[in-house]
Amino acid sequence: MKTIHPLEESESIVAVIQDHWVVMIMPFLLYLVGWLLAVTLFFLGDILALEIAFLDPIFKLLALLTVLAIHHWLFIYFFWWEMSSWIITTHRLIGFRFLPYVRHDTSFVMIQEINEIDKRKHGLIQNVFNYGTIQINLLAGHEMVLIEHVPNPSRMVNLVSALEEARQNGTSIDVEELRQRFSL
Amino acid sequence: MPHWFWIAFLIIHLLSWGWFFLIRRDEKAFLESQIWVLGKENVSWVKTKALRLYKLLYSFGLLFVTIFSFILFFFL
């Protein structure tokens, strides 16, 4: 059984891959819609108060609740986006997935265990914004690892392939040279 | 505004700030597990400037909503 262990002395971080910023568009649009809903509820309370007075404070509270809920919701997404990443080291890929109180995942893939690595960019949006999915097939069994919303997936595939090749040939890895070569 | 409104207002804000501190605690716990894997010398890879900015915006945004909503409803 393999367990996650701290970085070895000979292991260095080459790059950090975060989800593409496109994934934050939807939460941000919904945040704006939430604000619109809150403002509507606020003024709806005023209008309804002309007929039924006690509705005004209820609608004001609903507007406040909406603003607070969307504020928390947006920043939960920001934390998820910033703290969920794949870290490429000279020996392995380490994946962190975080969603407050929902998900605390840490996983890893050893570079020497990679059998096949492919990239997929489906659809207009993925091709325009240059992001996609990386599929890693492992040597052991039929295990498969999917990394989604990877910005510039070709670069990541080439980087991992270069690391894999260097490990197979037993050549030393110059991290700075790699970073320069892949503009990281 | 009636009394029950201010009681509900207070409860909502207390719950909101409580949730904020719970999120911060969970974020710290996850950050510690990341640092354990990557080592203290690589802390800058996960404890980024952007993360600090989000935390700052989160707390200031919440503070703004609390103060602004109080002033707005108090003088309404």
Short mmCIF file of N, CA and C in Angstrom, two decimals, chain B:
data_model
loop_
_atom_site.label_atom_id
_atom_site.label_comp_id
_atom_site.label_asym_id
_atom_site.label_seq_id
_atom_site.Cartn_x
_atom_site.Cartn_y
_atom_site.Cartn_z
N MET B 1 -38.36 49.67 12.80
CA MET B 1 -38.37 48.21 12.72
C MET B 1 -38.79 47.61 14.08
N PRO B 2 -39.58 46.55 14.07
CA PRO B 2 -40.02 45.95 15.35
C PRO B 2 -38.86 45.26 16.10
N HIS B 3 -39.11 44.94 17.38
CA HIS B 3 -38.06 44.32 18.20
C HIS B 3 -37.62 42.97 17.64
N TRP B 4 -38.60 42.16 17.22
CA TRP B 4 -38.25 40.82 16.72
C TRP B 4 -37.32 40.90 15.51
N PHE B 5 -37.45 42.01 14.75
CA PHE B 5 -36.57 42.18 13.59
C PHE B 5 -35.12 42.28 14.05
N TRP B 6 -34.88 43.08 15.13
CA TRP B 6 -33.50 43.28 15.60
C TRP B 6 -32.93 42.01 16.22
N ILE B 7 -33.82 41.22 16.85
CA ILE B 7 -33.35 39.94 17.41
C ILE B 7 -32.90 39.02 16.27
N ALA B 8 -33.77 38.94 15.22
CA ALA B 8 -33.43 38.09 14.06
C ALA B 8 -32.15 38.61 13.38
N PHE B 9 -32.04 39.93 13.28
CA PHE B 9 -30.87 40.59 12.67
C PHE B 9 -29.59 40.17 13.41
N LEU B 10 -29.68 40.21 14.74
CA LEU B 10 -28.51 39.85 15.56
C LEU B 10 -28.16 38.37 15.39
N ILE B 11 -29.17 37.52 15.40
CA ILE B 11 -28.93 36.07 15.26
C ILE B 11 -28.29 35.77 13.90
N ILE B 12 -28.83 36.38 12.84
CA ILE B 12 -28.29 36.15 11.48
C ILE B 12 -26.81 36.55 11.42
N HIS B 13 -26.49 37.72 11.99
CA HIS B 13 -25.10 38.17 11.94
C HIS B 13 -24.18 37.31 12.80
N LEU B 14 -24.69 36.86 13.95
CA LEU B 14 -23.87 35.99 14.80
C LEU B 14 -23.57 34.67 14.08
N LEU B 15 -24.61 34.11 13.44
CA LEU B 15 -24.42 32.87 12.69
C LEU B 15 -23.44 33.07 11.53
N SER B 16 -23.58 34.22 10.88
CA SER B 16 -22.72 34.52 9.73
C SER B 16 -21.25 34.62 10.15
N TRP B 17 -20.99 35.34 11.24
CA TRP B 17 -19.61 35.48 11.72
C TRP B 17 -19.09 34.15 12.26
N GLY B 18 -19.98 33.38 12.89
CA GLY B 18 -19.60 32.04 13.37
C GLY B 18 -19.15 31.16 12.21
N TRP B 19 -19.92 31.19 11.14
CA TRP B 19 -19.59 30.40 9.94
C TRP B 19 -18.26 30.86 9.34
N PHE B 20 -18.03 32.19 9.36
CA PHE B 20 -16.77 32.75 8.84
C PHE B 20 -15.57 32.18 9.60
N PHE B 21 -15.68 32.14 10.94
CA PHE B 21 -14.55 31.63 11.73
C PHE B 21 -14.39 30.12 11.57
N LEU B 22 -15.52 29.41 11.35
CA LEU B 22 -15.42 27.97 11.11
C LEU B 22 -14.69 27.69 9.80
N ILE B 23 -15.01 28.48 8.78
CA ILE B 23 -14.35 28.32 7.47
C ILE B 23 -12.85 28.59 7.62
N ARG B 24 -12.51 29.65 8.34
CA ARG B 24 -11.10 30.00 8.54
C ARG B 24 -10.35 28.86 9.25
N ARG B 25 -11.04 28.24 10.23
CA ARG B 25 -10.42 27.14 10.97
C ARG B 25 -10.17 25.94 10.05
N ASP B 26 -11.16 25.65 9.21
CA ASP B 26 -11.04 24.52 8.29
C ASP B 26 -9.95 24.78 7.24
N GLU B 27 -9.89 26.02 6.78
CA GLU B 27 -8.87 26.40 5.79
C GLU B 27 -7.47 26.24 6.39
N LYS B 28 -7.32 26.65 7.67
CA LYS B 28 -6.02 26.51 8.35
C LYS B 28 -5.64 25.03 8.49
N ALA B 29 -6.63 24.21 8.82
CA ALA B 29 -6.36 22.77 9.00
C ALA B 29 -5.88 22.16 7.69
N PHE B 30 -6.51 22.53 6.58
CA PHE B 30 -6.11 21.97 5.29
C PHE B 30 -4.73 22.48 4.88
N LEU B 31 -4.51 23.76 5.15
CA LEU B 31 -3.20 24.36 4.83
C LEU B 31 -2.08 23.64 5.59
N GLU B 32 -2.34 23.29 6.84
CA GLU B 32 -1.34 22.56 7.64
C GLU B 32 -1.04 21.21 7.02
N SER B 33 -2.10 20.54 6.51
CA SER B 33 -1.86 19.22 5.90
C SER B 33 -1.07 19.38 4.60
N GLN B 34 -1.31 20.48 3.87
CA GLN B 34 -0.53 20.75 2.65
C GLN B 34 0.93 21.00 3.00
N ILE B 35 1.15 21.79 4.05
CA ILE B 35 2.51 22.14 4.46
C ILE B 35 3.25 20.89 4.96
N TRP B 36 2.52 19.98 5.60
CA TRP B 36 3.13 18.73 6.08
C TRP B 36 3.69 17.93 4.89
N VAL B 37 2.93 17.92 3.79
CA VAL B 37 3.38 17.16 2.61
C VAL B 37 4.53 17.89 1.91
N LEU B 38 4.38 19.19 1.74
CA LEU B 38 5.36 19.93 0.94
C LEU B 38 6.58 20.41 1.72
N GLY B 39 6.44 20.45 3.04
CA GLY B 39 7.56 20.93 3.87
C GLY B 39 7.47 22.43 4.07
N LYS B 40 7.98 22.88 5.22
CA LYS B 40 7.87 24.30 5.57
C LYS B 40 8.61 25.22 4.59
N GLU B 41 9.68 24.68 3.98
CA GLU B 41 10.45 25.51 3.05
C GLU B 41 9.67 25.80 1.76
N ASN B 42 8.62 25.01 1.50
CA ASN B 42 7.82 25.22 0.29
C ASN B 42 6.45 25.84 0.59
N VAL B 43 6.34 26.45 1.75
CA VAL B 43 5.04 26.99 2.18
C VAL B 43 4.47 28.02 1.20
N SER B 44 5.38 28.76 0.52
CA SER B 44 4.91 29.82 -0.38
C SER B 44 4.14 29.29 -1.60
N TRP B 45 4.30 27.98 -1.89
CA TRP B 45 3.58 27.41 -3.03
C TRP B 45 2.09 27.26 -2.73
N VAL B 46 1.74 27.12 -1.46
CA VAL B 46 0.32 26.94 -1.10
C VAL B 46 -0.26 28.15 -0.34
N LYS B 47 0.57 28.77 0.48
CA LYS B 47 0.10 29.96 1.23
C LYS B 47 0.42 31.17 0.36
N THR B 48 -0.40 31.37 -0.65
CA THR B 48 -0.07 32.37 -1.67
C THR B 48 -0.59 33.76 -1.29
N LYS B 49 -0.12 34.75 -2.05
CA LYS B 49 -0.60 36.12 -1.83
C LYS B 49 -2.08 36.22 -2.16
N ALA B 50 -2.51 35.48 -3.20
CA ALA B 50 -3.92 35.51 -3.60
C ALA B 50 -4.81 35.00 -2.47
N LEU B 51 -4.35 33.96 -1.77
CA LEU B 51 -5.13 33.40 -0.66
C LEU B 51 -5.30 34.45 0.44
N ARG B 52 -4.23 35.16 0.73
CA ARG B 52 -4.27 36.23 1.74
C ARG B 52 -5.27 37.31 1.30
N LEU B 53 -5.24 37.64 0.02
CA LEU B 53 -6.15 38.66 -0.51
C LEU B 53 -7.61 38.22 -0.37
N TYR B 54 -7.89 36.96 -0.70
CA TYR B 54 -9.28 36.46 -0.59
C TYR B 54 -9.76 36.51 0.84
N LYS B 55 -8.87 36.14 1.77
CA LYS B 55 -9.25 36.14 3.18
C LYS B 55 -9.55 37.56 3.65
N LEU B 56 -8.74 38.49 3.17
CA LEU B 56 -8.92 39.90 3.53
C LEU B 56 -10.24 40.43 2.95
N LEU B 57 -10.48 40.12 1.69
CA LEU B 57 -11.72 40.57 1.04
C LEU B 57 -12.94 39.94 1.70
N TYR B 58 -12.81 38.68 2.08
CA TYR B 58 -13.90 37.96 2.74
C TYR B 58 -14.28 38.65 4.04
N SER B 59 -13.27 38.92 4.89
CA SER B 59 -13.57 39.52 6.19
C SER B 59 -14.05 40.96 6.04
N PHE B 60 -13.41 41.73 5.14
CA PHE B 60 -13.84 43.12 4.96
C PHE B 60 -15.23 43.20 4.35
N GLY B 61 -15.53 42.30 3.43
CA GLY B 61 -16.86 42.25 2.81
C GLY B 61 -17.94 41.99 3.85
N LEU B 62 -17.62 41.04 4.74
CA LEU B 62 -18.57 40.68 5.80
C LEU B 62 -18.77 41.84 6.78
N LEU B 63 -17.66 42.50 7.11
CA LEU B 63 -17.70 43.64 8.02
C LEU B 63 -18.53 44.76 7.39
N PHE B 64 -18.33 44.96 6.09
CA PHE B 64 -19.06 46.00 5.37
C PHE B 64 -20.57 45.70 5.40
N VAL B 65 -20.95 44.46 5.12
CA VAL B 65 -22.37 44.08 5.12
C VAL B 65 -22.97 44.29 6.53
N THR B 66 -22.23 43.91 7.56
CA THR B 66 -22.72 44.05 8.94
C THR B 66 -22.96 45.53 9.28
N ILE B 67 -21.96 46.36 9.02
CA ILE B 67 -22.07 47.78 9.38
C ILE B 67 -23.11 48.48 8.51
N PHE B 68 -23.04 48.23 7.21
CA PHE B 68 -23.94 48.90 6.27
C PHE B 68 -25.40 48.51 6.54
N SER B 69 -25.64 47.21 6.78
CA SER B 69 -27.03 46.78 7.01
C SER B 69 -27.57 47.37 8.32
N PHE B 70 -26.71 47.48 9.33
CA PHE B 70 -27.14 48.07 10.61
C PHE B 70 -27.54 49.54 10.40
N ILE B 71 -26.66 50.28 9.74
CA ILE B 71 -26.95 51.71 9.50
C ILE B 71 -28.22 51.86 8.66
N LEU B 72 -28.32 51.04 7.61
CA LEU B 72 -29.46 51.11 6.70
C LEU B 72 -30.78 50.84 7.42
N PHE B 73 -30.82 49.77 8.21
CA PHE B 73 -32.08 49.40 8.88
C PHE B 73 -32.36 50.29 10.08
N PHE B 74 -31.31 50.81 10.70
CA PHE B 74 -31.51 51.66 11.88
C PHE B 74 -32.16 52.99 11.50
N PHE B 75 -31.72 53.53 10.38
CA PHE B 75 -32.26 54.83 9.97
C PHE B 75 -33.44 54.73 9.03
N LEU B 76 -33.88 53.49 8.77
CA LEU B 76 -35.00 53.31 7.83
C LEU B 76 -36.33 53.63 8.50
#
